[in-house]
Short mmCIF file of C-alpha atoms in Angstrom, two decimals:
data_model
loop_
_atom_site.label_atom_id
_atom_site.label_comp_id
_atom_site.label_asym_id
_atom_site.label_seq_id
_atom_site.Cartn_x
_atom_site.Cartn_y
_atom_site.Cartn_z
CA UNK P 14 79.30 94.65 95.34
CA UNK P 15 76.09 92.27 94.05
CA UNK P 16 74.09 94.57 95.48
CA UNK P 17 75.52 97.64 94.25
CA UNK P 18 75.79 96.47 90.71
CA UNK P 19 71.64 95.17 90.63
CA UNK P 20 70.76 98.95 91.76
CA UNK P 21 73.22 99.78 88.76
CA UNK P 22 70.60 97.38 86.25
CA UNK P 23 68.25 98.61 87.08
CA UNK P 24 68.84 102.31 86.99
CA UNK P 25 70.40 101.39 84.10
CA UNK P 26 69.24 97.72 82.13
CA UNK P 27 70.63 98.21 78.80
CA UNK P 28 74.71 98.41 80.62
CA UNK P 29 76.85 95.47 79.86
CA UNK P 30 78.64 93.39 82.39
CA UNK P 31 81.70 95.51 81.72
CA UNK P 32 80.01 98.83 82.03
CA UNK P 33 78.53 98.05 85.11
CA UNK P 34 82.02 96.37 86.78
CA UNK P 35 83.86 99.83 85.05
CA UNK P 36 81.32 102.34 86.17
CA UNK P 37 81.67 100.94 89.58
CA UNK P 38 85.68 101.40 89.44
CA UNK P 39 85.29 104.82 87.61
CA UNK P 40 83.84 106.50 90.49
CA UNK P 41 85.44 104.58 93.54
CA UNK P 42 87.37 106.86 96.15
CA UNK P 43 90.68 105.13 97.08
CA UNK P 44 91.27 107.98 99.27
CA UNK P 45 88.98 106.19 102.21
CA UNK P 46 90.54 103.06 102.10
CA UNK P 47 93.84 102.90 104.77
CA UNK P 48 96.37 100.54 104.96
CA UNK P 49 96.63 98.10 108.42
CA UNK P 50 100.17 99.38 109.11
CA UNK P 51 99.72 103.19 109.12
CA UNK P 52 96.86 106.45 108.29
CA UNK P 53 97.75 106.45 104.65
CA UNK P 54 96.29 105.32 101.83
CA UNK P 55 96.27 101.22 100.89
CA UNK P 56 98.23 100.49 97.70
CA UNK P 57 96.26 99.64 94.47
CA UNK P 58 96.80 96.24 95.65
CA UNK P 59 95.25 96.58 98.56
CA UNK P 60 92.40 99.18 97.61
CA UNK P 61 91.51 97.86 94.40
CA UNK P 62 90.01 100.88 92.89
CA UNK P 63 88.74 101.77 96.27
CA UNK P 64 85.73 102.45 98.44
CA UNK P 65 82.83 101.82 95.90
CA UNK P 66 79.89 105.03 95.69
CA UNK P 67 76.88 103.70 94.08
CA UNK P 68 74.95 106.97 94.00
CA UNK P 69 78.07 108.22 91.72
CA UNK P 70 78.38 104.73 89.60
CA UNK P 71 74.74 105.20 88.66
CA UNK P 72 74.79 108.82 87.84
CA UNK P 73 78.42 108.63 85.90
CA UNK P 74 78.27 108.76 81.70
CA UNK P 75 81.79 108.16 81.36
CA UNK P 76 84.02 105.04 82.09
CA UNK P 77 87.17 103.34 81.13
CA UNK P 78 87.78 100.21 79.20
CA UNK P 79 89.71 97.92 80.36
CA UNK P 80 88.66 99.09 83.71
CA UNK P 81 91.78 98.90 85.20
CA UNK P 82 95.90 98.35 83.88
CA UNK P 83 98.56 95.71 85.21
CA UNK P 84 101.97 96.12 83.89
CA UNK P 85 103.21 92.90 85.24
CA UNK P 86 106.41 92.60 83.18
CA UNK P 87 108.46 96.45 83.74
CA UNK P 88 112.11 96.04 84.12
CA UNK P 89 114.24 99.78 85.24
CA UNK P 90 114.41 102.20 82.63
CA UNK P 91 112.16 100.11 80.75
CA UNK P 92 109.49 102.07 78.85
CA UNK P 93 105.74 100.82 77.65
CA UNK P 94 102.95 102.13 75.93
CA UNK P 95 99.12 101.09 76.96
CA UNK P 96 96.14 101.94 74.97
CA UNK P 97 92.70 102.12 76.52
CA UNK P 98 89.37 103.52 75.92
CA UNK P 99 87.22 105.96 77.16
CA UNK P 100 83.50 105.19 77.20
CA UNK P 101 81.21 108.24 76.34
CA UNK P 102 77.73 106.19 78.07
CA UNK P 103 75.26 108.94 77.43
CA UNK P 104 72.87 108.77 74.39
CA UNK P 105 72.81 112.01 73.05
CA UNK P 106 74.69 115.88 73.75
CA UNK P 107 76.91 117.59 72.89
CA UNK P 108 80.81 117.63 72.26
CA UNK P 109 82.35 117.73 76.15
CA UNK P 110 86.38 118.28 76.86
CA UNK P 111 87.67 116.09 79.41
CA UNK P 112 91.27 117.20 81.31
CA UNK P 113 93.63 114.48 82.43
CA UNK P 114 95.29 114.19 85.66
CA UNK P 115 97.95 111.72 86.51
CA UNK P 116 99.59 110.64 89.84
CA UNK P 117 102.30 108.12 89.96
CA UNK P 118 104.57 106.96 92.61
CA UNK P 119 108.04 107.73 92.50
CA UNK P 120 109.72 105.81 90.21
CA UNK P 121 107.47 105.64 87.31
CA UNK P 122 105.86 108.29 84.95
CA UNK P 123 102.78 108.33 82.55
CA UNK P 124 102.50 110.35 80.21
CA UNK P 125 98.84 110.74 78.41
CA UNK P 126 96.96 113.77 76.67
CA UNK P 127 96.25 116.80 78.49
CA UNK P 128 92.80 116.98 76.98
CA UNK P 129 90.07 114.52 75.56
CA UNK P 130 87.09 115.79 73.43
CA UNK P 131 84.35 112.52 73.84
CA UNK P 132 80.99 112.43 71.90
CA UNK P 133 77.79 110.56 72.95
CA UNK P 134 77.75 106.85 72.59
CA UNK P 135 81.28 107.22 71.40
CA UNK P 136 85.17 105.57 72.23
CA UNK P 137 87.76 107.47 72.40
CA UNK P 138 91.53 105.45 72.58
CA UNK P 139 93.83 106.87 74.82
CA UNK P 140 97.43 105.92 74.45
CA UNK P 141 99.30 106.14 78.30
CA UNK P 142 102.91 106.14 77.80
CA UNK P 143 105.12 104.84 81.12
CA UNK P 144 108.39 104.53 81.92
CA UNK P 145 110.48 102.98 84.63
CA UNK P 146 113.23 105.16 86.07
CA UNK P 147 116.52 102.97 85.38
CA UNK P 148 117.54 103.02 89.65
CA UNK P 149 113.79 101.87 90.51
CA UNK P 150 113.87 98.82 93.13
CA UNK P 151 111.91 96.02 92.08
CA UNK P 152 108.65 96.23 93.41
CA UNK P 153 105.00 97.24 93.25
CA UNK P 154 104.54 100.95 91.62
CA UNK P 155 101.28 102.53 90.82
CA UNK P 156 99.77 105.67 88.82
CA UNK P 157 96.10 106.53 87.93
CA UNK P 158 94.74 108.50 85.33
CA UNK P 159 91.75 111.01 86.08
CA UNK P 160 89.56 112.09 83.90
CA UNK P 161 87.34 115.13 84.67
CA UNK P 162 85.11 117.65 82.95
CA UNK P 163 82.10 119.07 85.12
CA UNK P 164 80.23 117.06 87.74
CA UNK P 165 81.85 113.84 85.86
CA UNK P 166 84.91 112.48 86.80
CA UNK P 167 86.18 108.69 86.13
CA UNK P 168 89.52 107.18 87.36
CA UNK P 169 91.87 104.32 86.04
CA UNK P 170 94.01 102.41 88.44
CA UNK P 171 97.46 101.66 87.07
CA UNK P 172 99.20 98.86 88.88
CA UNK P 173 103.37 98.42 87.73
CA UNK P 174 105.14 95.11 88.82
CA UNK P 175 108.90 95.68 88.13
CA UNK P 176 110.96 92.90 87.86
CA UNK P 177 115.10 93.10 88.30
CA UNK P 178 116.58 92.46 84.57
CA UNK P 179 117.54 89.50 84.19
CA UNK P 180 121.04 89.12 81.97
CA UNK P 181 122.04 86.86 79.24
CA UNK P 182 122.60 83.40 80.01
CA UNK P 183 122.57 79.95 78.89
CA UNK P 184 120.56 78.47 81.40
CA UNK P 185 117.81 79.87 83.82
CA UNK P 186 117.09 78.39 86.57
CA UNK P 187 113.38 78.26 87.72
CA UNK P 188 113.62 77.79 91.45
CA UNK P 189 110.27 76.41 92.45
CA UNK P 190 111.21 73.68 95.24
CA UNK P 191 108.93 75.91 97.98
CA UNK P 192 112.20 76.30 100.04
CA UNK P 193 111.34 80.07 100.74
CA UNK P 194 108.07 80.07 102.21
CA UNK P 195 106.86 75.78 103.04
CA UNK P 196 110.39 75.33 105.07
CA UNK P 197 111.52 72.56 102.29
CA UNK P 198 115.21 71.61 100.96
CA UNK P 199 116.55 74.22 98.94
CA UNK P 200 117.39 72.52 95.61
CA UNK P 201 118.80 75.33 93.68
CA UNK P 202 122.20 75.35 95.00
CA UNK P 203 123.16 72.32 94.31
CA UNK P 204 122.06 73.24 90.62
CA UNK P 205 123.76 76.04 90.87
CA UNK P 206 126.92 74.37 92.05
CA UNK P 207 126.64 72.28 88.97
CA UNK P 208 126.88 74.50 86.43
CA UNK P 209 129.70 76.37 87.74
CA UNK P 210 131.83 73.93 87.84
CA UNK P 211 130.78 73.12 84.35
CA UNK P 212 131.47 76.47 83.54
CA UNK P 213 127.55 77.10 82.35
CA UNK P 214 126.34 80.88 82.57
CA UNK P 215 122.96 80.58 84.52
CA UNK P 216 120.28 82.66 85.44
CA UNK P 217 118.01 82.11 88.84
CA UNK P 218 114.13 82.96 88.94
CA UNK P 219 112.61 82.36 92.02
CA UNK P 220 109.03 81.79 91.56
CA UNK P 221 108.53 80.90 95.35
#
């Protein structure tokens, strides 16, 4: 990756830190990367953007900003809005269209313009609507947004953490006594024990 982003300054010096990391994650092909377990694909987790292509990175005019999305934080049938940019690099032209195309995995939908219209050396914000389906397990989701319009294409890697929702209580419980993984004394059920019997409406969050 050090390597890859010095060919990128110095095909191009005047790029930023962040258009150098985002041109790299633009143009990466997750499609190469396979999981350990099976032939398929490796999660966003896993993949990262993917399998970096430095002849592409150096020739692409268009990336994203921020360069990839976490949505650390979605609960079922919650529903969030995201708003990034898109980075028009080139220094003169003309008006281009850009078409979107969005994958998710099943569970979650985006939602995002059909079409983009960028100018040279201009932003464009792009609002990405998602929502949680209200039966989604908790879990790891992803999506990505695709951008293409020509020879140029850039990608955004979505990553969606949903969380099980949590009901009102009067007490939560952060369970952090490394019983689940280090083999320690599980402390939590004696708290637990505790406030039932003082009739206390509690909450547990594991962070183990």
């Amino acid at each position: 990756i050090a390597g890859a982003a010095a060919l990128l300054l110095q095909a191009h010096p005047s790029w930023s830190h962040d258009e150098v990391k985002a041109a790299l994650m633009a143009t990466a092909d997750p499609a190469t990367v396979h999981s350990a377990e099976a032939d398929a694909p490796a999660s966003v987790l896993s993949a990262g953007a993917g399998r970096i292509d430095v002849a592409r990175a150096a020739t692409t005019d268009l990336v994203f900003e921020p360069s990839s999305v976490a949505l650390t934080q979605a609960t079922p049938g919650g529903a969030y809005t995201v708003t990034v940019a898109a980075r028009d690099l080139r220094a003169s032209g003309k008006r281009r269209a850009m078409t979107a195309t969005i994958s998710t995995s099943s569970g979650v939908t985006l939602t995002a313009p059909s079409r983009l219209d960028l100018l040279p050396g201009k932003d464009i914000e792009v609002s990405l609507a998602l929502t949680v389906a209200p039966d989604t397990a908790p879990g790891d989701y992803e999506a990505s947004l695709l951008l293409s319009g020509g020879a140029v294409v850039a990608r955004l890697p979505i990553w969606i953490r949903v969380r099980a929702r949590q009901e009102a209580a009067e007490v939560l419980v952060i369970d952090n006594d490394f019983s689940f993984f280090a083999g320690f004394g599980d402390y939590a059920s004696y708290v637990e024990a505790a406030l039932k019997a003082a009739g206390v409406s509690y909450q547990v969050w594991n962070t183990d």
